[in-house]
Coordinates of N, CA and C in Angstrom, one line a residue:
X11 N -57.3 -116.9 136.7 CA -57.3 -115.7 137.4 C -58.6 -115.8 138.4
X12 N -59.6 -116.5 138.2 CA -60.9 -116.7 139.0 C -60.5 -117.4 140.2
X13 N -59.7 -118.6 139.9 CA -59.4 -119.2 141.1 C -58.5 -118.5 142.1
X14 N -57.4 -117.6 141.7 CA -56.7 -116.9 142.3 C -57.3 -115.8 143.2
X15 N -58.3 -115.3 142.4 CA -59.0 -114.2 143.1 C -60.1 -114.8 144.1
X16 N -60.6 -116.1 144.1 CA -61.4 -116.6 145.0 C -60.6 -117.0 146.1
X17 N -59.4 -117.7 146.0 CA -58.7 -117.8 147.1 C -58.4 -116.6 148.1
X18 N -57.8 -115.2 147.3 CA -57.5 -114.1 148.3 C -58.8 -113.4 148.6
X19 N -59.8 -113.3 147.9 CA -61.0 -112.8 148.3 C -61.8 -113.3 149.4
X20 N -61.5 -114.8 149.5 CA -62.3 -115.5 150.7 C -61.4 -115.8 151.7
X21 N -60.1 -115.5 151.8 CA -59.1 -115.9 152.9 C -58.8 -114.4 153.5
X22 N -58.8 -113.4 152.8 CA -58.3 -112.1 153.1 C -59.2 -111.0 153.4
X23 N -59.0 -110.3 154.6 CA -59.9 -109.1 155.0 C -59.2 -108.0 155.0
X24 N -59.7 -106.7 155.0 CA -59.0 -105.4 155.1 C -58.1 -105.5 156.4
X25 N -56.8 -105.2 156.1 CA -56.0 -105.0 157.3 C -55.2 -106.3 157.5
X26 N -55.6 -107.5 157.0 CA -54.7 -108.7 157.2 C -53.3 -108.4 156.3
X27 N -52.4 -109.5 156.6 CA -50.9 -109.5 156.0 C -50.9 -110.5 155.2
X28 N -50.6 -110.5 153.9 CA -50.4 -111.5 153.0 C -49.0 -111.3 152.8
X29 N -48.2 -112.7 152.6 CA -47.0 -112.8 152.1 C -46.9 -113.4 150.8
X30 N -46.3 -112.9 149.7 CA -46.3 -113.5 148.4 C -45.0 -113.6 148.0
X31 N -44.7 -115.0 147.4 CA -43.5 -115.2 146.9 C -43.4 -114.6 145.5
X32 N -42.8 -113.7 145.0 CA -42.7 -113.1 143.5 C -41.6 -113.5 142.9
X33 N -41.8 -114.6 142.0 CA -40.8 -115.2 141.1 C -41.1 -115.1 139.7
X34 N -42.1 -114.5 139.4 CA -42.5 -114.3 137.9 C -43.9 -113.5 138.0
X35 N -44.3 -113.3 136.7 CA -45.5 -112.5 136.5 C -46.7 -113.1 137.3
X36 N -47.1 -114.3 137.7 CA -48.3 -114.8 138.4 C -48.0 -114.3 139.9
X37 N -46.8 -114.4 140.4 CA -46.6 -113.7 141.7 C -47.0 -112.5 141.7
X38 N -46.6 -111.7 140.8 CA -46.9 -110.3 141.0 C -48.5 -110.2 140.9
X39 N -49.2 -110.8 140.1 CA -50.6 -110.8 140.1 C -51.4 -111.2 141.6
X40 N -50.5 -112.2 142.2 CA -51.3 -112.5 143.6 C -51.0 -111.3 144.5
X41 N -49.8 -110.8 144.4 CA -49.5 -109.3 145.2 C -50.7 -108.5 144.9
X42 N -51.0 -108.2 143.7 CA -51.9 -107.1 143.1 C -53.5 -107.5 143.8
X43 N -53.6 -108.7 143.4 CA -54.9 -109.1 143.9 C -55.4 -109.1 145.4
X44 N -54.1 -109.5 146.3 CA -54.3 -109.3 147.6 C -54.5 -107.8 148.2
X45 N -53.6 -107.1 147.4 CA -53.9 -105.5 147.9 C -55.3 -105.0 147.8
X46 N -55.7 -105.5 146.5 CA -57.0 -105.2 146.2 C -58.1 -105.6 147.3
X47 N -57.8 -106.6 148.0 CA -58.6 -106.9 149.2 C -58.4 -106.1 150.3
X48 N -57.5 -105.4 150.2 CA -57.3 -104.5 151.5 C -56.1 -104.9 152.4
X49 N -55.4 -106.0 151.9 CA -54.4 -106.5 152.7 C -53.2 -105.7 152.6
X50 N -52.4 -105.9 153.6 CA -51.0 -105.4 153.5 C -50.3 -106.5 152.9
X51 N -49.5 -106.2 151.8 CA -48.7 -107.2 151.1 C -47.3 -107.2 151.4
X52 N -46.7 -108.1 151.9 CA -45.3 -108.4 152.1 C -44.7 -109.4 151.0
X53 N -43.8 -108.9 150.4 CA -43.4 -109.8 149.1 C -42.0 -110.5 149.4
X54 N -41.7 -111.6 148.8 CA -40.5 -112.1 148.9 C -40.1 -112.2 147.5
X55 N -39.2 -111.2 147.1 CA -38.8 -111.0 145.9 C -37.7 -112.2 145.6
X56 N -37.9 -112.8 144.5 CA -37.1 -113.9 144.0 C -36.7 -113.6 142.5
X57 N -35.4 -113.6 141.9 CA -35.1 -113.7 140.5 C -36.0 -114.4 139.5
X58 N -36.7 -113.9 138.7 CA -37.5 -114.6 137.8 C -36.8 -115.7 137.2
X59 N -37.5 -116.8 137.2 CA -36.9 -118.2 136.6 C -36.3 -118.9 137.7
X60 N -36.3 -118.4 139.1 CA -35.5 -119.0 140.3 C -36.8 -119.5 141.2
X61 N -36.4 -120.2 142.1 CA -37.3 -120.7 143.1 C -36.9 -120.1 144.5
X62 N -38.1 -119.9 145.4 CA -37.7 -119.1 146.8 C -37.1 -120.1 147.8
X63 N -35.7 -119.7 148.1 CA -35.3 -120.7 149.1 C -35.9 -120.5 150.4
X64 N -36.3 -121.7 150.9 CA -37.0 -121.7 152.2 C -36.4 -120.7 153.3
X65 N -35.1 -120.5 153.3 CA -34.4 -119.6 154.3 C -34.8 -118.1 154.2
X66 N -35.0 -117.9 152.9 CA -35.4 -116.5 152.5 C -36.9 -116.2 153.0
X67 N -37.8 -117.3 152.8 CA -39.2 -117.1 153.2 C -39.2 -117.2 154.8
X68 N -38.6 -118.0 155.4 CA -38.6 -117.8 156.7 C -38.1 -116.7 157.4
X69 N -36.9 -116.1 156.8 CA -36.5 -114.7 157.3 C -37.5 -113.7 157.2
X70 N -38.3 -113.8 156.1 CA -39.4 -112.8 156.1 C -40.7 -113.0 156.9
X71 N -40.9 -114.3 157.2 CA -42.0 -114.7 158.0 C -41.5 -114.2 159.6
X72 N -40.3 -114.2 160.0 CA -39.9 -113.7 161.3 C -39.9 -112.3 161.5
X73 N -39.7 -111.7 160.2 CA -39.9 -110.1 160.4 C -41.3 -109.5 160.5
X74 N -42.2 -110.4 160.0 CA -43.4 -110.0 159.8 C -44.4 -111.2 160.6
X75 N -44.6 -110.8 161.9 CA -45.2 -112.0 162.7 C -46.8 -112.0 162.4
X76 N -47.4 -111.1 161.8 CA -48.7 -111.2 161.8 C -49.3 -111.5 160.2
X77 N -48.5 -112.1 159.6 CA -48.8 -112.8 158.2 C -50.0 -113.9 158.2
X78 N -51.0 -113.7 157.7 CA -52.2 -114.5 157.8 C -52.1 -115.4 156.6
X79 N -51.5 -115.4 155.4 CA -51.3 -116.3 154.5 C -50.1 -116.1 153.7
X80 N -49.4 -117.3 153.3 CA -48.3 -117.1 152.6 C -48.8 -117.8 151.3
X81 N -48.4 -117.2 150.1 CA -48.8 -117.6 148.7 C -47.7 -117.8 147.7
X82 N -47.8 -118.9 147.2 CA -46.7 -119.2 146.1 C -47.2 -119.8 144.9
X83 N -46.7 -119.7 143.8 CA -46.9 -120.2 142.5 C -46.1 -121.5 142.3
X84 N -46.8 -122.8 142.2 CA -46.1 -124.0 142.0 C -45.3 -124.1 140.8
X85 N -45.9 -123.8 139.7 CA -45.1 -123.7 138.5 C -45.4 -122.4 137.8
X86 N -44.5 -121.5 137.7 CA -44.6 -120.0 137.3 C -44.6 -120.2 135.8
X87 N -45.7 -119.9 135.4 CA -46.1 -120.2 133.8 C -45.1 -119.1 133.0
X88 N -44.6 -118.1 133.6 CA -43.9 -116.9 132.9 C -42.5 -117.4 132.8
X89 N -42.1 -118.3 133.6 CA -40.7 -118.8 133.6 C -40.3 -120.2 133.5
X90 N -41.4 -120.9 133.9 CA -41.1 -122.6 134.0 C -40.4 -122.9 135.2
X91 N -40.3 -122.1 136.2 CA -39.8 -122.5 137.6 C -40.8 -123.4 138.3
X92 N -40.4 -124.4 138.8 CA -41.1 -125.4 139.7 C -40.6 -125.2 141.0
X93 N -41.5 -124.5 141.9 CA -41.4 -124.1 143.4 C -41.8 -125.3 144.1
X94 N -40.6 -125.9 145.1 CA -41.1 -126.9 145.9 C -42.1 -126.3 146.9
X95 N -43.2 -127.1 147.1 CA -44.1 -126.4 148.2 C -44.2 -126.9 149.6
X96 N -43.8 -128.2 149.6 CA -43.9 -128.8 151.0 C -43.1 -127.9 152.3
X97 N -41.9 -127.5 152.1 CA -41.2 -126.7 153.0 C -42.0 -125.2 153.2
X98 N -42.5 -124.9 152.1 CA -43.3 -123.4 152.5 C -44.6 -123.5 153.1
X99 N -45.3 -124.9 152.8 CA -46.5 -125.0 153.7 C -46.0 -125.1 155.1
X100 N -45.1 -125.8 155.2 CA -44.6 -126.0 156.8 C -44.1 -124.6 157.4
X101 N -43.4 -123.8 156.8 CA -42.9 -122.4 157.2 C -44.3 -121.7 157.5
X102 N -45.2 -121.8 156.7 CA -46.5 -120.9 157.0 C -47.2 -121.4 158.1
X103 N -47.3 -122.7 158.3 CA -48.2 -123.4 159.5 C -47.3 -123.2 160.7
X104 N -45.9 -123.2 160.7 CA -45.0 -123.1 161.8 C -45.3 -121.4 162.2
X105 N -45.9 -120.7 161.4 CA -45.8 -119.0 161.8 C -47.3 -118.8 161.7
X106 N -48.2 -119.8 161.8 CA -49.6 -119.6 162.2 C -50.4 -119.0 160.9
X107 N -49.7 -119.4 159.6 CA -50.2 -118.5 158.5 C -50.8 -119.8 157.6
X108 N -51.8 -119.6 156.8 CA -52.4 -120.3 155.8 C -51.4 -120.5 154.6
X109 N -51.4 -121.6 153.8 CA -50.7 -121.7 152.7 C -51.6 -121.9 151.5
X110 N -51.3 -121.0 150.5 CA -52.0 -120.8 149.3 C -51.3 -121.2 148.2
X111 N -51.6 -122.2 147.4 CA -50.9 -122.4 146.2 C -51.4 -122.4 144.9
X112 N -50.8 -121.7 143.9 CA -51.3 -121.7 142.5 C -50.9 -122.9 142.0
X113 N -51.7 -123.7 141.4 CA -51.4 -124.9 140.5 C -52.0 -124.9 139.4
X114 N -52.1 -123.7 138.8 CA -52.5 -123.5 137.3 C -51.8 -124.3 136.4
X115 N -50.5 -124.1 136.6 CA -49.7 -124.8 135.4 C -49.4 -126.2 135.7
X116 N -49.3 -126.6 136.9 CA -48.9 -127.6 137.5 C -49.8 -129.0 137.6
X117 N -51.0 -128.7 137.9 CA -52.1 -129.7 138.2 C -52.1 -130.6 137.0
X118 N -51.9 -131.8 136.9 CA -52.2 -132.6 135.5 C -50.8 -132.7 135.1
X119 N -49.8 -132.0 135.2 CA -48.6 -132.0 134.6 C -47.4 -132.5 135.6
X120 N -47.6 -132.4 136.8 CA -46.7 -132.7 137.8 C -47.3 -133.0 139.4
X121 N -46.9 -134.0 139.8 CA -47.6 -134.4 141.2 C -48.1 -133.0 142.0
X122 N -49.3 -133.1 142.5 CA -49.5 -132.1 143.3 C -50.6 -132.8 144.6
X123 N -49.9 -133.2 145.4 CA -50.7 -133.8 146.7 C -50.8 -132.9 147.6
X124 N -52.2 -132.4 147.5 CA -52.9 -131.3 148.3 C -52.5 -131.7 150.0
X125 N -52.9 -132.9 150.2 CA -53.0 -133.5 151.5 C -51.6 -133.6 152.1
X126 N -50.6 -134.3 151.4 CA -49.4 -134.6 151.9 C -48.5 -133.5 152.2
X127 N -49.0 -132.3 151.2 CA -48.1 -131.0 151.3 C -48.7 -130.2 152.0
X128 N -49.8 -130.5 152.7 CA -50.8 -129.8 153.8 C -51.0 -128.3 153.3
X129 N -51.4 -128.1 151.9 CA -52.1 -126.9 151.3 C -53.3 -126.5 152.0
X130 N -53.4 -125.3 152.3 CA -54.9 -124.9 152.8 C -55.7 -124.4 151.7
X131 N -55.3 -123.8 150.5 CA -56.1 -123.6 149.5 C -55.5 -123.5 148.1
X132 N -55.7 -124.3 147.3 CA -54.9 -124.5 145.9 C -56.2 -124.1 144.9
X133 N -55.7 -123.6 143.9 CA -56.6 -123.3 142.8 C -55.6 -123.7 141.4
X134 N -56.4 -124.1 140.3 CA -56.1 -124.4 138.9 C -56.7 -123.6 137.9
X135 N -56.6 -124.2 136.7 CA -57.4 -123.8 135.4 C -57.3 -124.9 134.6
X136 N -58.5 -125.1 134.0 CA -58.6 -126.3 133.2 C -57.9 -126.4 131.9
X137 N -57.5 -125.1 131.2 CA -56.9 -125.1 130.0 C -55.3 -125.5 129.7
X138 N -54.9 -125.6 131.0 CA -53.3 -125.9 130.9 C -53.2 -127.4 130.9
X139 N -52.4 -127.9 131.9 CA -52.2 -129.5 131.9 C -53.5 -130.3 132.2
X140 N -54.6 -130.0 132.5 CA -55.6 -130.7 132.6 C -56.1 -131.1 131.2
X141 N -56.1 -130.1 130.4 CA -56.4 -130.2 128.9 C -57.7 -130.2 128.8
X142 N -58.5 -129.5 129.4 CA -60.1 -129.3 129.3 C -60.3 -127.9 128.8
X143 N -61.7 -127.6 128.3 CA -61.7 -126.3 128.0 C -61.6 -125.3 128.8
X144 N -61.4 -124.1 128.5 CA -60.8 -123.2 129.2 C -62.1 -122.6 129.9
X145 N -61.8 -121.6 131.0 CA -62.9 -121.1 131.6 C -63.5 -121.5 133.1
X146 N -62.9 -122.7 133.5 CA -63.2 -123.2 134.9 C -61.9 -123.2 135.8
X147 N -62.1 -123.0 137.0 CA -61.1 -122.9 138.0 C -61.3 -123.9 139.2
X148 N -60.8 -125.1 139.0 CA -60.8 -126.1 140.2 C -60.2 -125.7 141.4
X149 N -60.8 -125.8 142.7 CA -60.2 -125.2 143.4 C -60.2 -126.3 144.6
X150 N -59.3 -126.4 145.6 CA -59.3 -127.4 146.9 C -59.0 -126.4 148.1
X151 N -60.0 -126.9 149.0 CA -60.1 -125.9 150.2 C -59.8 -126.8 151.5
X152 N -59.0 -126.7 152.2 CA -58.7 -127.6 153.6 C -59.2 -126.9 154.8
X153 N -59.3 -127.7 155.7 CA -59.8 -127.4 157.0 C -59.6 -125.9 157.6
X154 N -58.2 -125.6 157.4 CA -58.1 -124.2 158.1 C -58.5 -123.1 157.3
X155 N -58.4 -123.3 156.0 CA -59.1 -122.2 155.2 C -60.6 -122.2 155.2
X156 N -61.0 -123.3 155.3 CA -62.6 -123.3 155.4 C -62.9 -122.7 156.7
X157 N -62.3 -122.9 157.8 CA -62.4 -122.2 159.1 C -62.5 -120.7 158.9
X158 N -61.5 -120.1 158.3 CA -61.4 -118.8 158.0 C -62.7 -118.3 157.1
X159 N -62.9 -119.0 156.2 CA -64.0 -118.6 155.3 C -65.3 -118.3 156.1
X160 N -65.5 -119.5 157.0 CA -66.7 -119.6 157.8 C -66.8 -118.5 158.9
X161 N -65.7 -117.8 159.3 CA -65.4 -117.0 160.3 C -65.2 -115.4 160.0
X162 N -65.4 -115.1 158.8 CA -65.0 -113.7 158.2 C -66.0 -112.7 159.2
X163 N -65.3 -111.6 159.4 CA -65.8 -110.5 160.0 C -66.7 -109.6 159.0
X164 N -66.2 -109.5 157.8 CA -67.0 -108.8 156.6 C -67.2 -109.7 155.6
X165 N -68.1 -109.4 154.8 CA -68.3 -110.1 153.5 C -67.3 -109.9 152.6
X166 N -66.8 -111.2 151.8 CA -65.8 -110.8 150.7 C -66.2 -109.7 149.8
X167 N -65.3 -109.1 149.0 CA -65.3 -108.0 148.3 C -65.9 -108.5 146.8
X168 N -66.2 -109.8 146.7 CA -66.7 -110.4 145.5 C -68.1 -111.2 145.8
X169 N -69.1 -111.0 145.2 CA -70.4 -111.8 145.4 C -70.3 -113.1 144.5
X170 N -69.6 -112.9 143.4 CA -69.7 -114.0 142.3 C -68.6 -115.0 143.0
X171 N -67.6 -114.8 143.5 CA -66.7 -115.7 143.8 C -66.8 -116.0 145.5
X172 N -67.7 -115.6 146.1 CA -67.9 -115.7 147.7 C -68.3 -117.3 147.9
X173 N -67.1 -118.0 148.3 CA -67.2 -119.4 148.8 C -68.2 -119.6 150.0
X174 N -68.2 -118.6 150.8 CA -69.2 -118.6 152.0 C -70.7 -118.7 151.6
X175 N -71.0 -118.2 150.4 CA -72.4 -118.5 150.0 C -72.7 -119.8 149.7
X176 N -71.9 -120.4 149.1 CA -71.8 -122.0 148.6 C -71.9 -122.9 149.8
X177 N -71.4 -122.4 151.0 CA -71.4 -123.3 152.1 C -72.8 -123.1 152.8
X178 N -73.6 -122.2 152.3 CA -75.1 -122.0 153.0 C -76.0 -122.8 152.3
X179 N -75.9 -123.3 151.0 CA -76.8 -124.4 150.3 C -76.8 -125.7 150.9

């Protein structure tokens, strides 16, 4: 949850538009946290246990041209659905949006190629497939996301998870 919140807290500002693939419990959590950042949340509703067809995501992106980020859960813990990420990342970038990937259940259990997939921000958790003690949230931040973090207009709503503070060290 800290990784998820770090992603959305650092990338979203009040008034931004976030699009979230909701195909399980953790997609719903992404939407909730994005809304708490003051973002307008647009959802791509998908039947639980299914993955989002790229055509459905693209149709939603065309309806909402001001989307700042698209977020999806790679392996939805609540259903076991494994969402292909590469096409979603490409769609996000084709629409000038960041791509955020929840890799909590997938990192260490299935290939997650951050660079080849062109993910802008990914987060995970140590207690799942990594098999390490719980309580840590590894994150990976790409250049587009880093630029957003560095050029915020307002401070993130969390001091503890403010990645901009880390950049000042």
